[in-house]
Amino acid sequence: MARKIAFKTLGCRLNQYETDSVTSDFINAGYEIVNFSEEADAYVVNTCTVTNMSDHKSRQTYNQVYRRNPDAVLVVTGCMANNHKEDLESNNRITYTIKNDRKGSIFNLLDSHFKGEIISPDQLKADRFGFGAAEKSIRTRSMIKIQDGCNNFCTFCIVPHVRGRAESRPYSEIEKNIKHALEFGYKEIVLTGVNIGRYERDGLNFEDIVGKVLEIPGYFRVRISSIEPEGFGDKLFNLFQNPKLTPHLHLCLQSGSEKILLAMRRQYSVDDFRIMVSKILNRIPDFNFTTDIMVGFPGETESEFRETCKVAEEIGFSHIHTFKYSVRKGTRAERMPNQVQEKVKTERSLIIRDIAENNKKKYRSSFIGKTQKVLVEKIDKTGFAKGYGEHYFPVRFKADELTQTKDFKLVRVNGLLDDQDFTVTAKPV
Amino acid sequence: MEVTINTIFTVQGVRHLTDSTYIVRLDRKGMMFVPGQNLNIGLAGDPEKRDYSIYSSLEDNFLDILVKEVDDGLVSKKLKKLKPGDSIEVDGPFGFFTIKDEDISTKKFLFIASGTGIGPFHSIALSYPELNYKLIHGVRNRNETYEKDHYPAGCYIGCLSKDKKGEFRGRVTDYLRQNPVDPDTLCYLCGNVNMIYDAFDILKEQGVPSGNLHAEVYF
Ligand SMILES: Cc1cc2nc3c(=O)[nH]c(=O)nc-3n(C[C@H](O)[C@H](O)[C@H](O)COP(=O)(O)OP(=O)(O)OC[C@H]3O[C@@H](n4cnc5c(N)ncnc54)[C@H](O)[C@@H]3O)c2cc1C
Ligand code: SF4
């Protein structure tokens, strides 16, 4: 009988991409992938350490697994394995602690383990790009890792410490990965990494890479995942006029206060951000901007927070991922005075949440009567299909004769559901 | 560019410019960098590390950093006690506070520094002698106008807030208000966040577009 493996991913898309790729290694070798709540021979927890909350959730996840199934092999990987390696290695509930650069070898480690050969994680090959395209059955869109690490050292951020220094993947490997994904039948490619705007390799920058990826023949579209507002300009904005590149960016603002941005050591000003947005909107007026906002950065005053609210309303981000600042050991912000009270952070994040909801409703309503090319993710038992249009918001429509998922369907938007997410409703065209 | 990680460098010496400010000289070990970049430095084996801008020029076969000892500071106090032959751990170079090759001979630059924020400008000015620039340096007293004779005549303007014997009496922000900046100038600001923030406001009021403003915040 096939061995069973279960995966749990916390944190960012890059982590998800890496889990998908490792999962594919197991599928291809005949292992059975089961839900994380089910009984398995091995559990792999791909952790996150970006906030206190992520540490807490990661710990909770592997402790729960151990309590439920103490005999199973427990692998803990991801950013927590980099940030708290010694703690995890001394925890005898955890069988293997695997740092990010060896994550791509988890299949070799576990496969050998089940064959009776115990490999020390340090013997595994370190390769931050040792990940293949995900097997088709796993996702609707294929993430492609083009870059890892970050040298920006924003003062609040632990990522450069846990993901390491910036490194870009050679274009030939990116292209190979994408062609593989297209062969698997993927219709949407998501370019991902830690700080992809800073891609730099063999004389190519991020804009060059996007341009080259768009030239790869095939019926597919390209999405840019989360990106810092730096390292690109008009060349990228012009590429958005190519219908193959989806009109959506998750452009991380973090704060709308110039002073806080300086203290965060971000590489742009609020004005730079506004200019970028307006340049894109001049080309594509219904472009979808989503963002990350951090509230309660040390020293953030009420009026600086209000500046952020103002920018969030003015730009109209249709989705805002709000973070409450939390101290990360070893970062510069850890040593900053005027840490903001937890209660104030919570109040501020609720205010941002309200703004985000209003923005979302307004933005999505503006699509009523317009078409969306939906990449169908699933068709539920009640006969409704769900997926994301090119602008990247969820769309639901009656499937009728449609039976196939993971392909495009052109629909016309006719309303919004009153659910939490303001899901857009539509009719096939 | 190759980035050095946890590499041991040897200290050549420490030169004291004032009671609290000093220059640490290290072997360069062939390190490539772009003037304006910084290194992450700590004593060998000590997990506490801090960022310091490279002060020396591209031509030098050593690496200098200009450090101010901070009251109650952890690392700046330790670095002050380094002796020739001591080992320190270096990561880097890092940072984007650099100037573009194509701007070197075509653009006009304004460098604005507070305290040891002059570090990257020293490296830039000495590495690109043909550069058309003015350096405005905000400090309290004349003894903090670190090595001002290294800059060509007329390029360095010390703004002394507590001393009459300088090129300008007052803060850099006072200087900027009294000497409006041509909006085509590329402005680079380095040092304390409050100074940078206030100067940004003045420069923007004077019509300098945000694309021409670059900042490196020390604290
Ligand atoms: C990119 C970058 C480059 C830097 N380059 C230099 C450099 O070339 N020379 C240099 O001296 N410093 C530089 N710094 C600051 C340096 O990294 C340390 O913060 C500084 O030396 C204090 O470290 P510490 O461990 O002694 O004090 P800590 O124990 O870290 O902090 C003590 C307090 O001192 C304050 N502080 C930090 N720097 C200063 C300062 N220069 N003057 C007054 N108060 C300060 C901080 O707000 C902090 O609250 C740079 C910082 C950055 C981010
Ligand atoms: S750009 Fe800043 S926030 Fe983003 S990963 Fe790098 S250091 Fe962290």
Coordinates of C-alpha atoms and ligand atoms in Angstrom, one line a residue, chain A residues 265 332 335-337, chain B residues 38 50-53 66-68 70-77 116 119-120 216-219, ligand 1:
Chain A
R265 CA 13.7 51.9 5.2
R332 CA 16.5 47.3 13.3
R335 CA 15.7 48.6 18.8
M336 CA 13.4 51.6 17.9
P337 CA 11.7 53.6 20.7
Chain B
N38 CA 27.0 49.6 3.2
R50 CA 25.0 46.8 12.5
D51 CA 25.1 48.5 9.2
Y52 CA 27.9 50.9 8.3
S53 CA 28.3 52.7 5.0
L66 CA 33.2 56.1 9.8
V67 CA 31.4 55.4 13.1
K68 CA 29.9 57.5 15.8
V70 CA 26.3 56.1 20.4
D71 CA 25.6 56.6 24.1
D72 CA 24.3 53.2 25.4
G73 CA 25.0 51.8 21.9
L74 CA 26.0 48.2 21.8
V75 CA 28.0 47.7 18.7
S76 CA 29.5 51.2 18.1
K77 CA 31.1 51.0 21.5
T116 CA 28.2 60.2 10.1
G119 CA 30.1 58.4 5.0
P120 CA 28.6 57.2 1.7
E216 CA 19.5 56.3 3.4
V217 CA 18.1 56.4 6.9
Y218 CA 20.6 55.5 9.7
F219 CA 18.3 55.8 12.7
Ligands
LIG1 C1 22.2 51.5 6.0 C2 22.8 52.0 7.2 C3 24.1 52.5 7.2 C4 24.6 53.0 8.4 N1 25.9 53.5 8.4 C5 26.4 54.1 9.5 C6 27.7 54.7 9.4 O1 28.4 54.7 8.4 N2 28.2 55.2 10.5 C7 27.5 55.2 11.7 O2 28.0 55.7 12.7 N3 26.3 54.6 11.8 C8 25.7 54.1 10.7 N4 24.5 53.5 10.8 C9 23.9 53.3 12.1 C10 24.5 52.0 12.7 O3 24.0 50.9 12.0 C11 24.1 51.7 14.2 O4 22.7 51.9 14.3 C12 24.8 52.7 15.1 O5 26.2 52.5 15.1 C13 24.3 52.4 16.6 O6 24.5 51.0 16.9 P1 24.7 50.6 18.4 O7 24.7 49.1 18.4 O8 25.9 51.2 18.9 O9 23.5 51.2 19.1 P2 22.1 50.4 19.4 O10 22.3 49.7 20.6 O11 21.7 49.7 18.2 O12 21.1 51.6 19.5 C14 21.1 52.7 20.3 C15 20.3 53.9 19.8 O13 21.1 54.8 19.1 C16 20.4 55.4 18.1 N5 21.4 55.7 17.0 C17 21.7 54.8 16.0 N6 22.6 55.4 15.2 C18 22.9 56.6 15.7 C19 23.8 57.7 15.3 N7 24.6 57.6 14.2 N8 23.8 58.8 16.1 C20 23.0 58.9 17.2 N9 22.1 57.9 17.6 C21 22.1 56.8 16.8 C22 19.3 54.4 17.7 O14 18.1 55.2 17.4 C23 19.1 53.5 18.8 O15 17.9 53.8 19.5 C24 23.9 53.0 9.6 C25 22.6 52.5 9.6 C26 22.0 52.0 8.5 C27 20.7 51.4 8.5

